[in-house]
Amino acid sequence: MKDKLKLLSPALVVVALLTTACCLLVYEQGFLWKAQEMNLFLDTPLFLKQQMVTSGWLLTWIGCYFTEFFYHPAWGVTLLTLWWAVLLMVIWRTFRIPVKWTAVLLIPLAAVIIMNMDVGYWIYYLKLRGHFFAAAIGTTVAVLSVWLFRLLPAKYHLQSVYMFVSTGVLYPLIGIYGLFATLLMGVLLWRMDRLTQAYRIIGSVVAVLSIVFWPLFCYNYVFCQTGIHNIWWTGIPMYWVDKELPAYYIPYYVLAASLVFLALMDGRWKMEEVRGKKDEVRRKKSGSKGKKSIDRGLALWLGIHLALVAVAGYSVYRFWYKDHNFHKEFRMQQCMENLDWQGVLNEEAGDDVEPTRAIVMMRNLALFRLGRQGDEMYHYIEGSKLCDSPVPVRMMQVVGYGMYYNYGLANYCHRWCLEQGVEFGWRAEYLKYLMRCALVTGENQEARKYASLLKHTRYHKAWAEKYERYIDRPDQLKSSKEFAPIFQLMTGGDYLGSDQMMVEKFIMERFVRSHSDDKLYQEQSLLSALWMKDIQMFWPRFFEYANSHPGQRMPTHYQEAAYLYGSLEHEVDISQMPFDEQVKRDYAAFMDLANNATSPSEDEMRPIFYARFGHTFYYNYFFVHDLNMY
């Protein structure tokens, strides 16, 4: 029975790995898709050389390679889980952890999981490439180095020489993880048997000198793109935008502390096993008293395991980023990428959570592409919920370049993709939009350049070849399902100016203040006037739309706006306009309710009016204002 209970400890670790993998596959499909879109690995010598300009380059190079596999979530999650399993096996073997105490590995496992799953909106800001795999790769290599260290004989100060040389080798490859490996070696020296005090002191001095010397040496003679204040931290993300957010480094501290603890426990595990065997012999001799001792020992062992499971499990659950809108944005972006406009709307169906402006913009774009915005745009919750993040998130970084492209402002999309690429590193998503923009602006050489780059990726090669066919076939490009609306929306001009990163506001004002004879463009101009609630801008675009669609039914929300403005302002005669009876009834009921309202507070009236008129322009005009544009 006792031997079987020992297996409970490693079983807990296996269950934790499998549970995490299942959660990733079930709940994080959109996040995994976005991770590989915000990643770029090229199978070219130049790409490798570009990584080798700073220490820790091996982490980014290998990390980017494996991140590609999230294109197929099952493959990516399998590889990530295997990396974690290898890491735990290496830790277990290096620090000689007894089987019955394998559950202590739950703490470093929880730390590396949280590093990935607490990222949230940092995914748009992280400059460390291959972040998803970096910690697992770096820690695995570091602990393997410690394993080799302890296999060396304790003579001729070979271990001290190894520490110095291995630091010089590993620091350029894995950055801070190489320095941490040296720290662990220095700690282990004080726990290993049959070493003299002088040997340990010399080894500790060498460890400290190695940690100080090699980063300074590489800074001055090897790498040219690392600031002096960052040379000891390469290989981990810099959580800094307008201020540093140290809380995000806690998982790294926990991982480091857990490995230092295991290094300090070296030798104690062996002593504990010897003591356990002696106690077992003593208990056999003592009979019933020994049984009670066994029960107490078993209870303590089970209690410690229960505490490990509780701490690790709660920590992962608590810090796993679970924001509803965050995940919905990724699913909607994936639908946009696949031109699945109905899929974008399906993500909104039945949702009663206030959306971010990114969600609202994607939803309105989908309705516009499906020709239903004029009838349905107010059938969804209007909102501008701020992102649940300490990072000052701007909608430009979330969906800005996608919005600009899909509304025919290719120059703005091109500009922001270039700026983001320069600031945060080139990513597959940026290259895709840059190629699309080059196609619609007729810059064929540039389109070929981006296609050539994407064809050096694992999973975007087919995408590049598909779009590359359009380069010499402009007629097919303009008539294609994806590009035809883009060309229609470009007829109003696409000159560059300053958008102040206010994507939605800029797009709406751009359409309402420009002109085109294209029917689709005219409808978007009318929708923009509706969005701005500008009566003077609305009427010219309303009549322009009506004249270009003779004999067709006017969409409901356009009718509602015309009926409301005509009734309030009396500057335009609406008496002969063929309004739907429902539009007039809703207006009359709305005004009747407003005239009979007993509460002067808008906050108190809002839910009452929303229940009956939330799907109308009337409600939007009077009750939706001061939206956060960010």
XYZ file of C-alpha atoms in Angstrom:
630
model
C 0.000 0.000 0.000
C 2.798 2.370 0.950
C 4.628 1.767 -2.355
C 1.419 2.421 -4.280
C 0.900 5.696 -2.433
C 4.347 6.814 -3.572
C 3.055 6.764 -7.139
C 0.419 9.326 -6.204
C 3.076 12.058 -6.291
C 4.192 11.647 -9.938
C 0.583 10.921 -10.925
C -0.395 14.393 -9.689
C 2.209 15.970 -11.964
C 1.023 13.966 -14.981
C -2.607 14.891 -14.289
C -1.620 18.582 -13.971
C 0.126 18.494 -17.371
C -2.782 16.782 -19.114
C -5.371 19.059 -17.489
C -3.474 22.159 -18.586
C -3.210 20.829 -22.146
C -6.966 20.152 -22.242
C -7.767 23.648 -20.920
C -5.562 25.206 -23.590
C -7.303 23.283 -26.337
C -10.817 23.898 -25.038
C -10.645 27.526 -23.870
C -7.681 29.136 -25.630
C -8.081 28.344 -29.330
C -8.362 32.026 -30.244
C -5.429 33.008 -28.059
C -3.233 30.285 -29.552
C -4.210 31.371 -33.063
C -3.308 34.968 -32.230
C 0.008 33.889 -30.701
C 1.132 32.346 -33.977
C -0.186 35.313 -35.999
C 1.903 37.622 -33.804
C 4.915 35.374 -34.411
C 7.328 35.051 -37.320
C 9.864 32.340 -38.076
C 11.669 32.338 -41.416
C 13.788 29.397 -42.541
C 16.516 31.677 -43.853
C 20.124 32.310 -42.708
C 19.381 36.042 -42.542
C 16.571 35.498 -40.035
C 18.944 33.502 -37.830
C 21.577 36.244 -38.055
C 18.970 38.837 -37.078
C 18.316 36.936 -33.843
C 22.028 36.729 -33.026
C 22.432 40.444 -32.324
C 21.584 40.079 -28.630
C 22.139 37.516 -25.902
C 19.396 34.934 -25.489
C 19.037 34.632 -29.255
C 18.682 30.841 -29.130
C 15.524 31.233 -27.021
C 13.885 33.533 -29.533
C 14.935 31.492 -32.544
C 13.728 28.131 -31.191
C 10.728 29.751 -29.478
C 9.556 31.320 -32.741
C 9.984 27.991 -34.509
C 7.754 26.109 -32.081
C 5.190 28.923 -31.800
C 4.434 28.389 -35.495
C 2.776 25.093 -34.606
C -0.073 26.867 -32.798
C -1.486 27.303 -36.303
C -2.852 23.829 -35.538
C -3.653 24.178 -31.817
C -3.424 20.460 -31.084
C 0.117 20.316 -32.493
C 1.242 23.445 -30.681
C -0.230 22.409 -27.332
C 1.290 18.936 -27.657
C 4.752 20.399 -28.263
C 4.383 22.893 -25.421
C 3.233 20.171 -23.024
C 6.140 17.953 -24.058
C 8.564 20.815 -23.381
C 7.087 21.215 -19.910
C 7.327 17.446 -19.344
C 10.983 17.402 -20.424
C 11.701 20.366 -18.150
C 10.153 18.597 -15.149
C 12.034 15.365 -15.919
C 15.321 17.245 -16.111
C 14.628 19.049 -12.809
C 13.629 15.753 -11.171
C 16.780 14.009 -12.349
C 19.206 16.865 -11.712
C 18.132 17.508 -8.129
C 17.569 13.808 -7.399
C 14.070 14.206 -6.062
C 12.634 11.012 -4.539
C 9.610 9.575 -6.337
C 7.330 10.149 -3.364
C 8.146 13.878 -3.425
C 7.724 14.386 -7.191
C 4.745 16.647 -6.495
C 7.127 19.482 -5.559
C 7.479 19.907 -9.344
C 3.953 21.340 -9.377
C 5.380 24.682 -8.198
C 7.810 25.283 -11.102
C 5.160 23.891 -13.465
C 2.590 26.391 -12.168
C 5.122 29.199 -12.607
C 5.844 28.446 -16.289
C 2.114 28.056 -17.009
C 1.305 31.431 -15.439
C 4.098 33.107 -17.421
C 2.165 32.267 -20.581
C -1.440 32.439 -19.486
C -1.297 35.714 -17.546
C 0.003 37.627 -20.576
C -3.377 39.107 -21.568
C -3.108 42.292 -23.626
C 0.652 42.199 -23.252
C 0.560 39.992 -26.340
C 0.439 43.241 -28.366
C 3.417 44.778 -26.552
C 5.862 41.944 -25.829
C 9.114 42.384 -27.708
C 10.541 39.024 -26.670
C 9.961 36.685 -29.593
C 8.950 33.099 -28.934
C 7.704 33.998 -25.469
C 5.437 30.939 -25.189
C 8.396 28.548 -25.246
C 11.214 30.782 -24.002
C 10.938 30.036 -20.275
C 10.642 26.268 -20.784
C 13.578 26.172 -23.215
C 15.790 28.445 -21.119
C 15.116 26.647 -17.839
C 15.606 23.217 -19.426
C 19.006 24.153 -20.860
C 20.019 25.814 -17.578
C 19.136 22.787 -15.449
C 20.821 20.427 -17.935
C 23.963 22.467 -17.461
C 23.637 21.999 -13.691
C 23.236 18.253 -14.243
C 26.516 18.124 -16.173
C 28.163 20.228 -13.465
C 27.390 17.774 -10.715
C 28.736 14.853 -12.783
C 32.218 16.396 -12.850
C 34.829 15.086 -10.403
C 35.754 17.330 -7.481
C 39.434 17.743 -8.318
C 41.643 20.287 -10.027
C 38.773 22.748 -9.501
C 37.111 21.361 -12.649
C 33.711 22.455 -11.388
C 34.863 26.068 -10.985
C 36.386 26.012 -14.469
C 33.150 24.539 -15.828
C 31.085 27.288 -14.178
C 33.165 30.015 -15.793
C 33.238 28.403 -19.252
C 29.562 27.309 -19.272
C 28.464 30.830 -18.318
C 30.448 32.210 -21.252
C 28.775 29.704 -23.569
C 25.229 29.817 -22.225
C 24.807 33.550 -21.608
C 24.966 34.454 -25.339
C 22.582 31.595 -26.129
C 19.947 31.760 -23.365
C 20.643 35.044 -21.579
C 19.587 35.266 -17.950
C 18.903 31.528 -17.797
C 22.636 30.902 -18.329
C 23.424 33.207 -15.404
C 20.807 31.456 -13.290
C 22.402 28.081 -14.073
C 25.665 29.415 -12.626
C 23.827 30.612 -9.530
C 22.365 27.121 -9.013
C 25.829 25.603 -9.370
C 27.131 27.974 -6.722
C 24.331 26.933 -4.364
C 24.864 23.222 -5.050
C 28.529 23.481 -4.099
C 27.445 23.999 -0.504
C 25.210 20.923 -0.507
C 27.461 18.391 -2.261
C 29.422 15.835 -0.243
C 33.161 15.571 0.290
C 34.089 19.149 -0.645
C 36.420 21.270 1.445
C 35.412 24.678 2.730
C 38.090 26.344 0.627
C 36.864 24.529 -2.507
C 33.329 25.800 -1.900
C 34.449 29.368 -1.261
C 36.564 29.436 -4.420
C 33.660 27.983 -6.414
C 31.250 30.602 -5.050
C 33.647 33.422 -5.919
C 33.997 32.046 -9.468
C 30.189 31.851 -9.782
C 29.775 35.505 -8.784
C 32.605 36.652 -11.067
C 31.128 34.677 -13.979
C 27.701 36.259 -13.498
C 29.251 39.742 -13.463
C 32.002 39.308 -16.060
C 30.313 37.610 -19.020
C 27.379 40.026 -19.504
C 29.801 42.966 -19.388
C 32.187 41.231 -21.793
C 29.401 40.444 -24.267
C 28.028 43.980 -23.979
C 31.387 45.501 -24.872
C 32.681 43.025 -27.474
C 29.916 40.770 -28.825
C 26.390 42.191 -28.897
C 25.497 45.667 -30.025
C 21.740 45.870 -29.451
C 21.407 45.436 -25.684
C 21.323 48.389 -23.304
C 23.708 48.321 -20.341
C 20.801 48.295 -17.883
C 19.305 45.174 -19.533
C 22.354 42.955 -19.965
C 21.557 40.829 -16.899
C 17.900 40.381 -17.886
C 17.988 39.275 -21.524
C 15.767 36.300 -22.279
C 12.767 37.399 -20.236
C 10.091 39.933 -21.291
C 10.362 43.565 -20.297
C 6.985 44.411 -18.767
C 7.229 48.122 -19.315
C 5.140 50.538 -21.394
C 4.720 53.894 -19.691
C 5.783 52.375 -16.373
C 7.205 49.093 -15.182
C 4.760 46.505 -13.838
C 6.808 44.293 -11.492
C 3.889 41.992 -10.592
C 4.326 40.220 -13.947
C 7.777 39.049 -12.854
C 6.419 37.112 -9.854
C 6.199 33.770 -11.754
C 9.879 34.160 -12.674
C 10.765 34.757 -9.028
C 8.720 31.707 -8.003
C 10.416 29.531 -10.620
C 13.857 30.712 -9.514
C 13.044 30.302 -5.809
C 11.672 26.786 -6.330
C 14.834 25.663 -8.142
C 17.088 27.248 -5.503
C 15.024 25.401 -2.860
C 15.553 22.108 -4.690
C 19.280 22.835 -4.887
C 19.370 23.477 -1.142
C 17.484 20.238 -0.556
C 20.194 18.272 -2.347
C 21.554 15.692 0.073
C 18.629 16.106 2.423
C 16.496 13.848 0.238
C 19.103 11.098 0.645
C 19.314 11.638 4.386
C 15.533 11.510 4.591
C 15.468 8.151 2.766
C 18.099 6.683 5.116
C 16.194 7.999 8.108
C 12.979 6.538 6.680
C 14.526 3.068 6.415
C 15.776 3.235 10.000
C 12.343 4.343 11.195
C 10.751 1.461 9.304
C 13.034 -1.072 11.097
C 12.268 0.602 14.421
C 8.516 0.517 13.769
C 8.586 -3.187 12.990
C 10.175 -3.810 16.347
C 7.789 -1.522 18.264
C 4.573 -3.100 16.897
C 1.381 -1.046 17.484
C 3.304 2.069 18.479
C 5.068 1.907 15.153
C 1.719 1.799 13.375
C 0.716 5.098 14.956
C 4.035 6.574 13.848
C 3.344 5.383 10.295
C -0.086 6.988 10.370
C 1.344 10.307 11.538
C 4.044 10.220 8.851
C 1.521 9.352 6.167
C -0.806 12.114 7.323
C 2.015 14.659 7.132
C 2.990 13.441 3.650
C -0.607 13.639 2.429
C -1.027 17.073 4.008
C 2.024 18.452 2.230
C 0.800 17.030 -1.074
C -2.638 18.507 -0.558
C -1.042 21.896 0.143
C 1.105 21.663 -3.007
C -1.906 20.811 -5.167
C -3.996 23.593 -3.576
C -1.321 26.290 -3.933
C -0.334 25.354 -7.493
C -3.922 24.807 -8.673
C -5.302 27.999 -7.144
C -2.387 30.078 -8.442
C -2.855 28.862 -12.010
C -6.619 29.388 -11.844
C -6.260 32.824 -10.227
C -3.713 34.195 -12.696
C -4.935 32.488 -15.870
C -6.229 35.474 -17.858
C -9.927 34.792 -18.355
C -11.344 38.116 -19.557
C -14.433 37.465 -21.705
C -13.932 40.313 -24.170
C -10.237 39.517 -24.615
C -10.986 36.028 -25.862
C -13.962 37.151 -27.928
C -11.778 39.669 -29.759
C -9.446 36.892 -30.901
C -12.288 34.690 -32.110
C -13.772 37.604 -34.043
C -10.388 38.491 -35.546
C -9.966 34.898 -36.675
C -13.363 35.052 -38.384
C -12.346 38.327 -40.066
C -9.159 36.722 -41.332
C -11.242 33.939 -42.882
C -13.790 36.432 -44.318
C -16.425 34.722 -42.168
C -18.550 37.781 -41.463
C -21.465 35.752 -40.154
C -19.036 34.063 -37.775
C -18.102 37.490 -36.407
C -21.774 38.137 -35.627
C -22.257 34.675 -34.164
C -19.690 35.544 -31.507
C -21.974 38.373 -30.414
C -25.204 36.347 -30.422
C -26.833 36.192 -26.995
C -23.947 37.983 -25.285
C -24.941 40.398 -22.503
C -21.419 41.578 -21.548
C -20.524 45.176 -22.361
C -18.117 44.988 -25.333
C -14.872 46.806 -25.980
C -14.763 49.197 -28.923
C -12.708 46.618 -30.837
C -15.647 44.215 -30.629
C -18.107 46.914 -31.675
C -15.950 47.907 -34.658
C -15.591 44.299 -35.843
C -19.309 43.690 -35.428
C -20.283 46.812 -37.372
C -17.818 45.933 -40.120
C -19.348 42.457 -40.389
C -22.872 43.914 -40.592
C -21.702 46.365 -43.237
C -20.107 43.628 -45.339
C -23.296 41.577 -45.096
C -25.455 44.581 -46.033
C -27.349 44.503 -42.737
C -25.889 47.360 -40.713
C -28.707 49.751 -41.579
C -31.253 47.316 -40.145
C -29.378 45.614 -37.316
C -26.568 47.772 -35.947
C -28.541 48.671 -32.823
C -29.683 45.123 -32.152
C -26.480 44.511 -30.229
C -25.136 45.971 -27.004
C -23.401 49.273 -27.592
C -20.441 49.813 -25.301
C -16.869 50.891 -24.846
C -15.643 48.837 -21.935
C -12.015 49.486 -21.141
C -9.717 46.519 -21.479
C -9.130 44.648 -18.246
C -5.426 45.276 -18.224
C -2.864 47.516 -16.522
C -1.433 48.088 -19.997
C -2.738 51.258 -21.703
C -4.324 49.339 -24.589
C -5.241 51.270 -27.729
C -7.738 49.870 -30.188
C -5.295 50.675 -32.965
C -3.028 47.888 -31.723
C -5.904 45.439 -31.313
C -7.768 45.879 -34.617
C -6.581 49.180 -36.068
C -4.679 47.983 -39.130
C -7.470 45.472 -39.880
C -10.107 48.192 -39.713
C -8.138 50.561 -41.919
C -7.599 47.863 -44.515
C -11.215 46.699 -44.591
C -12.505 50.281 -44.870
C -10.269 50.960 -47.864
C -7.651 53.090 -46.089
C -4.707 50.984 -47.210
C -2.103 53.696 -46.621
C -3.009 53.898 -42.938
C -2.934 50.127 -42.608
C 0.481 50.094 -44.301
C 1.773 52.861 -42.070
C 0.718 51.242 -38.787
C 1.989 47.794 -39.764
C 5.392 49.313 -40.519
C 5.470 51.280 -37.277
C 4.384 48.285 -35.211
C 6.916 46.070 -36.967
C 9.758 48.465 -36.251
C 8.714 48.905 -32.613
C 7.711 45.368 -31.636
C 9.276 43.156 -34.283
C 7.979 41.749 -37.551
C 5.073 39.355 -37.325
C 3.171 37.232 -39.817
C 0.037 39.325 -39.298
C 1.819 42.539 -40.283
C 3.339 40.977 -43.397
C -0.058 39.680 -44.507
C -1.673 43.108 -44.241
C 1.317 44.757 -45.910
C 0.970 42.385 -48.854
C -2.779 43.039 -49.133
C -2.165 46.791 -49.058
C 0.498 46.497 -51.759
C -1.959 44.557 -53.926
C -4.778 47.100 -53.685
C -2.433 50.051 -54.253
C -0.836 48.370 -57.274
C 2.671 48.141 -55.806
C 3.473 44.765 -57.327
C 7.160 44.646 -56.474
C 6.402 45.267 -52.841
C 3.689 42.599 -52.902
C 6.197 40.097 -54.309
C 8.647 40.995 -51.559
C 6.152 40.237 -48.795
C 5.000 37.082 -50.571
C 8.606 35.936 -50.767
C 9.050 36.405 -47.021
C 5.830 34.598 -46.126
C 6.768 31.677 -48.349
C 9.669 31.032 -45.984
C 7.231 30.303 -43.133
C 5.774 26.900 -42.347
C 2.039 27.633 -42.424
C 1.654 30.940 -44.296
C 3.285 29.765 -47.509
C -0.025 28.619 -49.034
C -1.623 31.946 -48.066
C 1.183 33.871 -49.804
C 0.953 31.767 -52.961
C -2.821 32.272 -53.090
C -2.516 36.072 -52.969
C 0.571 36.153 -55.158
C -1.580 34.957 -58.075
C -3.387 38.318 -58.025
C -0.222 40.326 -58.718
C -0.410 39.905 -62.473
C -4.214 39.603 -62.597
C -5.627 42.995 -61.534
C -9.037 42.247 -63.057
C -9.452 39.138 -60.912
C -8.260 41.105 -57.897
C -10.895 43.814 -58.308
C -13.702 41.332 -58.846
C -12.764 38.969 -56.004
C -15.052 38.587 -52.999
C -12.445 39.953 -50.603
C -11.018 42.853 -52.580
C -14.040 44.210 -54.484
C -15.464 46.081 -51.441
C -11.997 47.418 -50.618
C -11.674 48.997 -54.053
C -15.161 50.503 -53.753
C -14.281 52.121 -50.426
C -11.013 53.476 -51.838
C -12.867 55.672 -54.337
C -13.076 58.515 -51.826
C -9.303 58.933 -51.673
C -6.658 57.540 -49.351
C -4.226 60.276 -48.372
C -2.201 60.167 -45.180
C -2.752 62.457 -42.221
C -2.766 62.177 -38.449
C -5.297 59.864 -36.803
C -4.040 60.339 -33.213
C -4.503 56.553 -32.860
C -8.283 57.162 -32.637
C -9.156 54.587 -35.272
C -12.950 54.484 -35.141
C -13.438 58.223 -34.811
C -10.979 58.895 -37.625
C -12.611 56.406 -40.015
C -16.118 57.720 -39.384
C -15.114 61.356 -39.828
C -13.137 60.492 -42.941
C -16.171 58.936 -44.645
C -18.629 61.606 -43.608
C -16.405 64.423 -44.865
C -15.523 62.912 -48.245
C -17.500 62.018 -51.339
C -17.743 59.247 -53.928
C -20.225 58.175 -56.572
C -19.896 54.561 -55.443
C -23.061 53.216 -53.771
C -21.211 51.220 -51.119
C -19.113 54.249 -50.236
C -22.238 56.403 -49.988
C -23.847 53.948 -47.588
C -20.794 53.969 -45.355
C -20.860 57.767 -45.406
C -24.477 57.657 -44.241
C -23.599 55.169 -41.511
C -20.759 57.433 -40.417
C -23.138 60.382 -40.171
C -25.438 58.210 -38.090
C -22.529 57.280 -35.829
C -21.553 60.936 -35.397
C -25.186 61.991 -34.702
C -24.556 65.091 -36.778
C -27.846 66.280 -38.252
C -26.282 68.673 -40.762
C -24.026 65.923 -42.085
C -26.823 63.369 -42.093
C -29.326 64.917 -44.519
C -27.078 65.264 -47.617
C -25.928 61.673 -47.223
C -29.464 60.449 -46.576
C -30.792 61.979 -49.786
C -27.723 60.834 -51.711
C -28.381 57.268 -50.560
C -32.104 57.528 -51.366
C -31.415 58.833 -54.884
C -28.921 56.069 -55.615
C -31.362 53.359 -54.459
C -34.645 54.323 -56.180
C -37.586 52.052 -55.530
C -35.757 50.162 -52.769
C -36.818 49.991 -49.148
C -34.856 52.332 -46.886
C -33.159 50.406 -44.021
C -34.861 50.816 -40.651
C -32.186 52.773 -38.792
C -31.872 55.306 -41.620
C -35.626 55.819 -41.452
C -35.491 56.199 -37.671
C -32.776 58.852 -37.889
C -34.630 60.774 -40.620
C -37.925 60.601 -38.718
C -36.294 61.711 -35.462
C -34.298 64.573 -36.993
C -37.265 65.734 -39.056
C -39.546 65.721 -36.018
C -37.055 67.486 -33.767
C -35.566 70.078 -36.127
C -38.395 70.693 -38.629
C -35.788 71.853 -41.155
C -36.604 69.078 -43.617
C -40.156 68.209 -44.658
C -40.610 64.503 -43.904
C -44.400 64.410 -44.326
C -44.219 62.804 -47.781
C -41.512 60.275 -46.975
C -42.657 56.621 -46.982
C -41.699 55.657 -43.431
C -42.530 52.186 -42.122
C -45.454 52.211 -39.704
C -43.295 50.483 -37.089
C -40.762 53.304 -37.262
C -43.484 55.882 -36.554
C -45.074 53.785 -33.798
C -41.721 53.319 -32.056
C -41.040 57.035 -32.177
C -44.467 57.908 -30.783
C -44.127 55.339 -27.986
C -40.609 56.521 -27.186
C -41.654 60.157 -26.883
C -44.737 59.231 -24.900
C -42.610 57.322 -22.418
C -40.137 60.219 -22.240
C -42.894 62.777 -21.579
C -44.385 60.646 -18.812
C -41.096 59.697 -17.168
C -41.153 60.370 -13.426
C -37.423 60.228 -12.795
C -35.125 63.045 -13.933
C -32.108 60.731 -13.671
C -30.848 59.371 -16.976
C -29.201 56.435 -15.232
C -32.535 55.379 -13.774
C -34.408 55.808 -17.061
C -31.837 54.039 -19.234
C -32.790 50.411 -18.363
C -36.500 51.227 -18.744
C -36.032 52.664 -22.213
C -33.534 49.991 -23.221
C -36.006 47.196 -22.521
C -38.405 48.617 -25.138
C -36.280 50.698 -27.484
C -32.690 49.448 -27.138
C -32.831 48.161 -30.728
C -33.645 51.610 -32.185
C -31.707 54.704 -33.186
C -33.979 56.668 -30.858
C -32.445 55.040 -27.801
C -28.925 55.365 -29.187
C -29.367 59.070 -29.934
C -30.586 60.034 -26.460
C -28.887 57.539 -24.170
C -25.608 56.430 -25.768
C -22.921 59.059 -25.463
C -19.499 59.698 -23.958
C -18.153 56.437 -25.323
C -14.486 55.732 -24.628
C -12.510 56.207 -27.820
C -9.125 54.652 -27.187
